[in-house]
Structures are given as C-alpha cells and as structure tokens.
mmCIF file of C-alpha atoms in Angstrom:
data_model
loop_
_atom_site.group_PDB
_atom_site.id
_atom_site.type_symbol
_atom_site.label_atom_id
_atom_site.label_comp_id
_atom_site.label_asym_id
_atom_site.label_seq_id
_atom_site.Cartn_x
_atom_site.Cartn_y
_atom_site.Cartn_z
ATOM 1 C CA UNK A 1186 -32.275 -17.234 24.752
ATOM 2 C CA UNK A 1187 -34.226 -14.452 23.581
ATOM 3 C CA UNK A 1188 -31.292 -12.084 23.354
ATOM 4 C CA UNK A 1189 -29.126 -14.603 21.547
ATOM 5 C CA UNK A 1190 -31.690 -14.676 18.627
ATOM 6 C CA UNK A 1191 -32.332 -11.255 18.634
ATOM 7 C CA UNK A 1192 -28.146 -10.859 18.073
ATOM 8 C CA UNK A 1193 -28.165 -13.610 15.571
ATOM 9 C CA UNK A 1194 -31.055 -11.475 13.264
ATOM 10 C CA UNK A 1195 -28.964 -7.816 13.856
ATOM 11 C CA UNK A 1196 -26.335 -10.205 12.223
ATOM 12 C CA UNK A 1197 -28.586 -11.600 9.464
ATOM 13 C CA UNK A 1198 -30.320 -8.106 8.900
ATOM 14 C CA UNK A 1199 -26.475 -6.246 9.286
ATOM 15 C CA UNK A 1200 -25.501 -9.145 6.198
ATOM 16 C CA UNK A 1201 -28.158 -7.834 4.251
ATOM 17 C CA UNK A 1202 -27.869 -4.301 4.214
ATOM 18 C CA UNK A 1203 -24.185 -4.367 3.584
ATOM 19 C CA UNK A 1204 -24.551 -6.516 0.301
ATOM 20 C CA UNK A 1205 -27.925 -5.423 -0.748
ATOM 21 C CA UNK A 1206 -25.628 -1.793 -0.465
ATOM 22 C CA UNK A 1207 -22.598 -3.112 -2.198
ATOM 23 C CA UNK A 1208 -24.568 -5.408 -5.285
ATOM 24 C CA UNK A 1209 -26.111 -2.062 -7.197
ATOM 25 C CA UNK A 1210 -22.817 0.284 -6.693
ATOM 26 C CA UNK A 1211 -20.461 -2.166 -7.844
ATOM 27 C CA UNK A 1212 -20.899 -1.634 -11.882
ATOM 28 C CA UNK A 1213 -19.034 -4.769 -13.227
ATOM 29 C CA UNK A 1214 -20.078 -7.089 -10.397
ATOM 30 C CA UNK A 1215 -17.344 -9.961 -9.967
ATOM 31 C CA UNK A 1216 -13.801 -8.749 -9.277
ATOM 32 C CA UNK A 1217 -15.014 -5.397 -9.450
ATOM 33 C CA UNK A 1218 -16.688 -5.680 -6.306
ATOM 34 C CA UNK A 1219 -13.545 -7.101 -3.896
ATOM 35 C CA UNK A 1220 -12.567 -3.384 -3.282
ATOM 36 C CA UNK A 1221 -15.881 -2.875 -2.114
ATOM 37 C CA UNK A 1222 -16.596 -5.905 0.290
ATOM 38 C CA UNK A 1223 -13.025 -5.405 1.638
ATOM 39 C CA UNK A 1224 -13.731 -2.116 2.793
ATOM 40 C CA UNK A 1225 -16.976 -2.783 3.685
ATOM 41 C CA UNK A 1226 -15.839 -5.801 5.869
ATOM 42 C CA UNK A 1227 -12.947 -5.268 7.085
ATOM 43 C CA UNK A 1228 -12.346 -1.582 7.848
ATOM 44 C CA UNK A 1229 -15.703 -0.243 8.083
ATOM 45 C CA UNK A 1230 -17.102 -3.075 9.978
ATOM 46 C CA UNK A 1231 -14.518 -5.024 11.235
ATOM 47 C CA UNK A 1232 -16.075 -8.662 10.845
ATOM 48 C CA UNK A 1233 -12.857 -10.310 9.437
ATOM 49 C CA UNK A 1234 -9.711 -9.051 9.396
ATOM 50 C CA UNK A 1235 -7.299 -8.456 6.216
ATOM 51 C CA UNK A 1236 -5.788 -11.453 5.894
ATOM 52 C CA UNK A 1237 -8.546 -14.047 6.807
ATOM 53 C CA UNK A 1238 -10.641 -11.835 3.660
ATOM 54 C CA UNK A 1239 -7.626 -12.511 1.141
ATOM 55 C CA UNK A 1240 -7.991 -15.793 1.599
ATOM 56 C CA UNK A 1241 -11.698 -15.721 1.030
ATOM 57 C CA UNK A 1242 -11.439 -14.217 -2.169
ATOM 58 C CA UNK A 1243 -8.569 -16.908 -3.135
ATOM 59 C CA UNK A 1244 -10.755 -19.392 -2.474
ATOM 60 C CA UNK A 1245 -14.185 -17.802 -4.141
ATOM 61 C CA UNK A 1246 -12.201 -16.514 -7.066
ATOM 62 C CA UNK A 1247 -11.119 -20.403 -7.162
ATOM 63 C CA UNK A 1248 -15.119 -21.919 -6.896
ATOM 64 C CA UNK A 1249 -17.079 -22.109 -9.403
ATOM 65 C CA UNK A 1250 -19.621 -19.253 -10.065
ATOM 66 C CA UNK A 1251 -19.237 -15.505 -9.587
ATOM 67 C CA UNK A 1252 -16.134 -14.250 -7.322
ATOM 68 C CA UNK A 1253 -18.140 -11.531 -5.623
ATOM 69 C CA UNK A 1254 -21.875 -13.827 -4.960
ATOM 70 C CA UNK A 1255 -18.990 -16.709 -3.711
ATOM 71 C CA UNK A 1256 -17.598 -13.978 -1.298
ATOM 72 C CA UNK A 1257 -20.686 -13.275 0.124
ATOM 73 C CA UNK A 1258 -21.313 -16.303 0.308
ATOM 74 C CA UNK A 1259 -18.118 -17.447 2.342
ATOM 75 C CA UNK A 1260 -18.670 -14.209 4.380
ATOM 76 C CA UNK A 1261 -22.003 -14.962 5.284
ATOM 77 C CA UNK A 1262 -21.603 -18.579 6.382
ATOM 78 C CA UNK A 1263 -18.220 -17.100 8.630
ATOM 79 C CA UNK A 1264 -20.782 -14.699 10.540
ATOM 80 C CA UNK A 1265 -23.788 -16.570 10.597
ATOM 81 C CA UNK A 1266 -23.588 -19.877 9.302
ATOM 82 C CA UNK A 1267 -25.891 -21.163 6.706
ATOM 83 C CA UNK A 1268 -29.281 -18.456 7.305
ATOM 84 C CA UNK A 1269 -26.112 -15.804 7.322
ATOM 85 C CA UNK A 1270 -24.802 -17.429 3.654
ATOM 86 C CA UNK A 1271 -28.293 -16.862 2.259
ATOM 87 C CA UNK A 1272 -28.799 -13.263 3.742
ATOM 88 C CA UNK A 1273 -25.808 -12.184 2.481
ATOM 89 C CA UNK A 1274 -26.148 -13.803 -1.264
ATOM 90 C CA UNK A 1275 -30.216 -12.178 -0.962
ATOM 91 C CA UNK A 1276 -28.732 -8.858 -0.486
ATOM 92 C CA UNK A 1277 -26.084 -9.010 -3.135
ATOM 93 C CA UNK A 1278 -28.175 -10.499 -5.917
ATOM 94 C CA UNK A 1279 -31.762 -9.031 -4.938
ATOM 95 C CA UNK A 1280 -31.107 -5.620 -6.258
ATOM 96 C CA UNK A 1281 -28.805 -6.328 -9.393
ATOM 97 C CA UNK A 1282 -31.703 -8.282 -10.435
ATOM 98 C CA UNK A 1283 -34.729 -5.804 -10.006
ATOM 99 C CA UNK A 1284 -32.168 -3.381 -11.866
ATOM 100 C CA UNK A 1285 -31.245 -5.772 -14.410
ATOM 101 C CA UNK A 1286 -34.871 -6.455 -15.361
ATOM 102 C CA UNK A 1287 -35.425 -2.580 -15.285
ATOM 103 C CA UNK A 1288 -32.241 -2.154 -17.722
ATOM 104 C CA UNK A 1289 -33.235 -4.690 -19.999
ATOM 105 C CA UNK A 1290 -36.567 -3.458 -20.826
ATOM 106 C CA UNK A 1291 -34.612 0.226 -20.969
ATOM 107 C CA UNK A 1292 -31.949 -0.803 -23.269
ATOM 108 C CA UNK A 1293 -34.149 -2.491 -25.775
ATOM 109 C CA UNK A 1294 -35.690 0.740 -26.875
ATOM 110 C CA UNK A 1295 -32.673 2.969 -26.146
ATOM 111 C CA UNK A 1296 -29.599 0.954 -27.399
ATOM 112 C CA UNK A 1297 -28.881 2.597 -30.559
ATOM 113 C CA UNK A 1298 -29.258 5.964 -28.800
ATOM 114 C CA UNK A 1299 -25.505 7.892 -29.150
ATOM 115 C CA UNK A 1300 -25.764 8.933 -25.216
ATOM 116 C CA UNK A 1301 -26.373 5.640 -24.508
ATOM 117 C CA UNK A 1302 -23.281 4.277 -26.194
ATOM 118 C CA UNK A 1303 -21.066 6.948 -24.716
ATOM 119 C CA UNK A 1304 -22.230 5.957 -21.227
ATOM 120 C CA UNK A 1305 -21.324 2.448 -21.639
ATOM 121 C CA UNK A 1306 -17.954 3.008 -23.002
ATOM 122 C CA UNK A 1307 -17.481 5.276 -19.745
ATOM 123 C CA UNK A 1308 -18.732 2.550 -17.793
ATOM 124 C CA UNK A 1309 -16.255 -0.078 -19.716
ATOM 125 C CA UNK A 1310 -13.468 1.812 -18.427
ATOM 126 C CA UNK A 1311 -14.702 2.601 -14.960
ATOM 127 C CA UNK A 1312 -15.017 -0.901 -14.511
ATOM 128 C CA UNK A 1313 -11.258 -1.466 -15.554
ATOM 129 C CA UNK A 1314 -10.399 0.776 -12.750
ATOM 130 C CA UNK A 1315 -12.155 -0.829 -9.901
ATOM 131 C CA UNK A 1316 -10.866 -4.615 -11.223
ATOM 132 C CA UNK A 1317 -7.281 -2.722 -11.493
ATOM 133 C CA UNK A 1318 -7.441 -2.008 -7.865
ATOM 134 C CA UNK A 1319 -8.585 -4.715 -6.791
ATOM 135 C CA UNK A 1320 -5.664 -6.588 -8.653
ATOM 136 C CA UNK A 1321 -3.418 -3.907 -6.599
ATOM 137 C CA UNK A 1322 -4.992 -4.918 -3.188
ATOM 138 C CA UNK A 1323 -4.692 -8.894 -3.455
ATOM 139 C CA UNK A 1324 -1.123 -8.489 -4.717
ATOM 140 C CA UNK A 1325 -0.383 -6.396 -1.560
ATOM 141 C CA UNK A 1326 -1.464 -9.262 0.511
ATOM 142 C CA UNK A 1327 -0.606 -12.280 -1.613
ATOM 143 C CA UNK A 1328 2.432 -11.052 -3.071
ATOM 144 C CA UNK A 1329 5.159 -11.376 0.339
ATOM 145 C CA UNK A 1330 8.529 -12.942 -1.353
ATOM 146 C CA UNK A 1331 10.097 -14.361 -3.859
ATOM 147 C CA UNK A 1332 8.497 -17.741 -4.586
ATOM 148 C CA UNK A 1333 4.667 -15.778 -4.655
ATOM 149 C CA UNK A 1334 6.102 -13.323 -7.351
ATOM 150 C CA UNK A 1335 7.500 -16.193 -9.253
ATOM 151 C CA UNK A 1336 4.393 -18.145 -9.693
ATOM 152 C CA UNK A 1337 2.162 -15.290 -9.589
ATOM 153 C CA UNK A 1338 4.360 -14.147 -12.966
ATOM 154 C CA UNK A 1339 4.208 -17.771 -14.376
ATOM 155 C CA UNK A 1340 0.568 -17.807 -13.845
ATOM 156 C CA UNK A 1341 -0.365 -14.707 -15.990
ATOM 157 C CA UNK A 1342 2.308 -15.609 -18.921
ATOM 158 C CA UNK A 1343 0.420 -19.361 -18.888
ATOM 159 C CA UNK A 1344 -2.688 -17.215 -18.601
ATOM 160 C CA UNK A 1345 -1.682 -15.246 -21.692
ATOM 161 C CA UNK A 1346 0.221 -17.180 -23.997
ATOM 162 C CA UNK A 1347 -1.871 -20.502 -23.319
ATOM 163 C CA UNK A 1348 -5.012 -21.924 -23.822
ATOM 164 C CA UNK A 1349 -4.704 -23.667 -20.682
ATOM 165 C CA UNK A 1350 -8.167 -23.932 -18.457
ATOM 166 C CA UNK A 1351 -7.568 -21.960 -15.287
ATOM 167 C CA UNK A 1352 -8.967 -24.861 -13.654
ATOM 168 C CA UNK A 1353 -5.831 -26.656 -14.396
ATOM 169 C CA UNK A 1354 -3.778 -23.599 -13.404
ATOM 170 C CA UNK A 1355 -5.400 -23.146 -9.613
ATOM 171 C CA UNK A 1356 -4.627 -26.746 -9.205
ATOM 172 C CA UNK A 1357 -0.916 -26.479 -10.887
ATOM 173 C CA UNK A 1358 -0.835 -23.540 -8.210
ATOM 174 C CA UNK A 1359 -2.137 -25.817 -5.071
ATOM 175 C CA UNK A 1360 0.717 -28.201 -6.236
ATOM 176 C CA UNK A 1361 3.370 -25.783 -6.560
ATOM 177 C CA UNK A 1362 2.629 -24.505 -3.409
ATOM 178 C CA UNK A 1363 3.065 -27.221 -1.693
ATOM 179 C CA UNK A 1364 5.822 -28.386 -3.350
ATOM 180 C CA UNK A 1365 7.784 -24.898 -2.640
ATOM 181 C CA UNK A 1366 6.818 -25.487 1.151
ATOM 182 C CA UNK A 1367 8.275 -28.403 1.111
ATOM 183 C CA UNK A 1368 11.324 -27.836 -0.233
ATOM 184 C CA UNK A 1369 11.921 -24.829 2.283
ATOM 185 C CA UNK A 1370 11.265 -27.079 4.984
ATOM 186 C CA UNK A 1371 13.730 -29.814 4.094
ATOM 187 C CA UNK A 1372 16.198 -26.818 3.364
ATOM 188 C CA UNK A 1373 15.399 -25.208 6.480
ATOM 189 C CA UNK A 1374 14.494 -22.015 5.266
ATOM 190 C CA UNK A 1375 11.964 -19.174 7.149
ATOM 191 C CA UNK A 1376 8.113 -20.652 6.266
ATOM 192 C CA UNK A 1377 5.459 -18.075 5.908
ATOM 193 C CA UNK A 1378 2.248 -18.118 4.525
ATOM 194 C CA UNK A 1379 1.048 -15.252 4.960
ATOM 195 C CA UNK A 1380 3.016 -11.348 4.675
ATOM 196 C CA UNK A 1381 4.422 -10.346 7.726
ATOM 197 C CA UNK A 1382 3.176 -6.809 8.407
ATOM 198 C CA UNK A 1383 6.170 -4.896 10.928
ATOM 199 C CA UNK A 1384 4.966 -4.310 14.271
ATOM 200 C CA UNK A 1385 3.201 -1.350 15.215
ATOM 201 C CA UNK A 1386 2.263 -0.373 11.248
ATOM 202 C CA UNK A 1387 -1.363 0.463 10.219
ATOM 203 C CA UNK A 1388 -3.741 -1.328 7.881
ATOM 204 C CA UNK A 1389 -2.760 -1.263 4.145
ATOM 205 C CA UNK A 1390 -3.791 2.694 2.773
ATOM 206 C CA UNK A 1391 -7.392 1.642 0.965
ATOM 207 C CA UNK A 1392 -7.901 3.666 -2.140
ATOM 208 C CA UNK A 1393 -11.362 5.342 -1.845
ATOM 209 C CA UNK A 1394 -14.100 5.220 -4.190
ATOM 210 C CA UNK A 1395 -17.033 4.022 -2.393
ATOM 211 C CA UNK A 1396 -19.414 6.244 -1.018
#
C-alpha cells in the first residue's frame, strides 16, 4: 500500500515538473505550447502515445478556456485522475503567473523603451512559428484522406470569410463527421478514424526547438 502511494506522488510530482517546465518556455502560451507538451509527452516520456494526444488537443482546443491549461488538464486526469489534473494545471499556470506579475510591474516603467519594442516584435513572430508548427503537427495526424481535407478546408474558408462563432463550427464539424461515417458505411466504403501509419515506420520526424 505504501509503494502504491509512493508511485502515485512520483506521478503527481513527474506532472508537475514537466508543466511547471513547459508553462515559462512556451512564449505565446495556448497553441503555442502543443509542440511542446507533445514532445514532452509523448516522445520524451512516453505517457500517451501520438494518436491518443491528437485527440486530446481536439477535444481541449474544443472546451472552453485555454487549449494548452485544458491539455494539461486532460493529461493530468489520464495519468492520475483528479489530484493528477490539478498537479499538472499547478505546474503550467504557477510560473506564468509569478512571471506575469514580475513583467507587469517591468513593462510599466519600460514600455516605451525602443529595445523593448524590438523584443516584442521578435517575440510576435517567434510565436507565429511555434503556432505554425503546431498547425503542421495536428494536420499530420488529423489530416488522413479525402473527407478530413475537405472539411478541414471548409472550416478555415467559414473561419475566414464568416462571422460564424467557432462554437457553431466544432459542432457543424461533430455533425459532419458523423454524417460522412455514415454514409461510408451504408456505401460500404474502408472506415477509419484515425491515419493508418505503414507497418514498421517510425514516429512522425518532430521539429526541434525545445531545449
């Protein structure tokens, strides 16, 4: 009995570290942060495995709040239930916090500073990057045939052209996918959810940026 809790706080205090590590080098937080769990999770740690994580993100990125805290979140409740949830959310939000309230005081007396300006553009555009590859990752996973492309494509001309709620759109997306399930079952077409990776290949290439 005594061992079993003694694994069950290594998992709690393993939670911890890895957010509290991946909240303060993530500049961006949200979707610029997916890269970083991913690699943190899955191929440095090896809790959950690719495709169980791109549905996690689907389904954070779909709940209301911030994609990356709802990750942790979802991660943390998969390892160790509800104390694993809050160890995980702790360690993501506890040090973006103390930094925030350092930053804050920081940038009221340096905002108008020129260096400071040039270092937030910089930042701007670093933070394009990491949401860029994160985009590239998800597609990779999500993206397997023709029907995915197809409403992935309608999605971001909606997305653009639209003043539709994406609220409305995840649950036009729920409903198409079901709808496009069903209609390859009654024609008796191949049904996969998920992309088939060929047997014997290696774990999609991850593009490194995180030290």
């Amino acid at each position: 009995m005594r061992t079993g809790l003694k694994s069950k706080l290594i998992v709690l205090r393993d939670l911890f570290w890895t957010f509290f590590k991946i909240g303060p080098s993530t500049f961006g937080g949200g979707y610029a942060m997916i890269s970083t769990i991913e690699h943190e999770v899955v191929e440095k740690r090896q809790w959950i495995d690719e495709r169980e994580i791109s549905d996690i993100f689907s389904v954070a990125g779909s709940a209301p709040g911030g994609v990356g805290v709802n990750s942790s979140a979802f991660i943390g409740y998969r390892l160790g239930k509800i104390p694993g949830a809050v160890a995980a959310v702790l360690g993501i939000t506890l040090p973006t916090f103390l930094i925030l309230i350092g930053l804050s005081a920081g940038y009221s007396l340096l905002q108008n500073e020129p260096k400071m300006i040039s270092a937030f553009k910089g930042i701007n555009g670093a933070v394009i990057g990491l949401i860029a590859v994160a985009a590239y990752r998800m597609g990779k996973a999500s993206l397997f045939d023709l029907s995915t492309k197809l409403v992935t494509i309608a999605s971001l001309l909606v997305l653009l052209f639209t003043g539709l709620n994406p609220i409305f759109l995840i649950l036009i997306g729920l409903i198409a996918g079901n709808v496009i399930m069903g209609v390859k079952k009654a024609l008796g077409l191949p049904l996969h959810t998920e992309k088939q990776s060929p047997a014997g290949s290696s774990a999609v290439e991850f593009i490194e940026y995180y030290i």
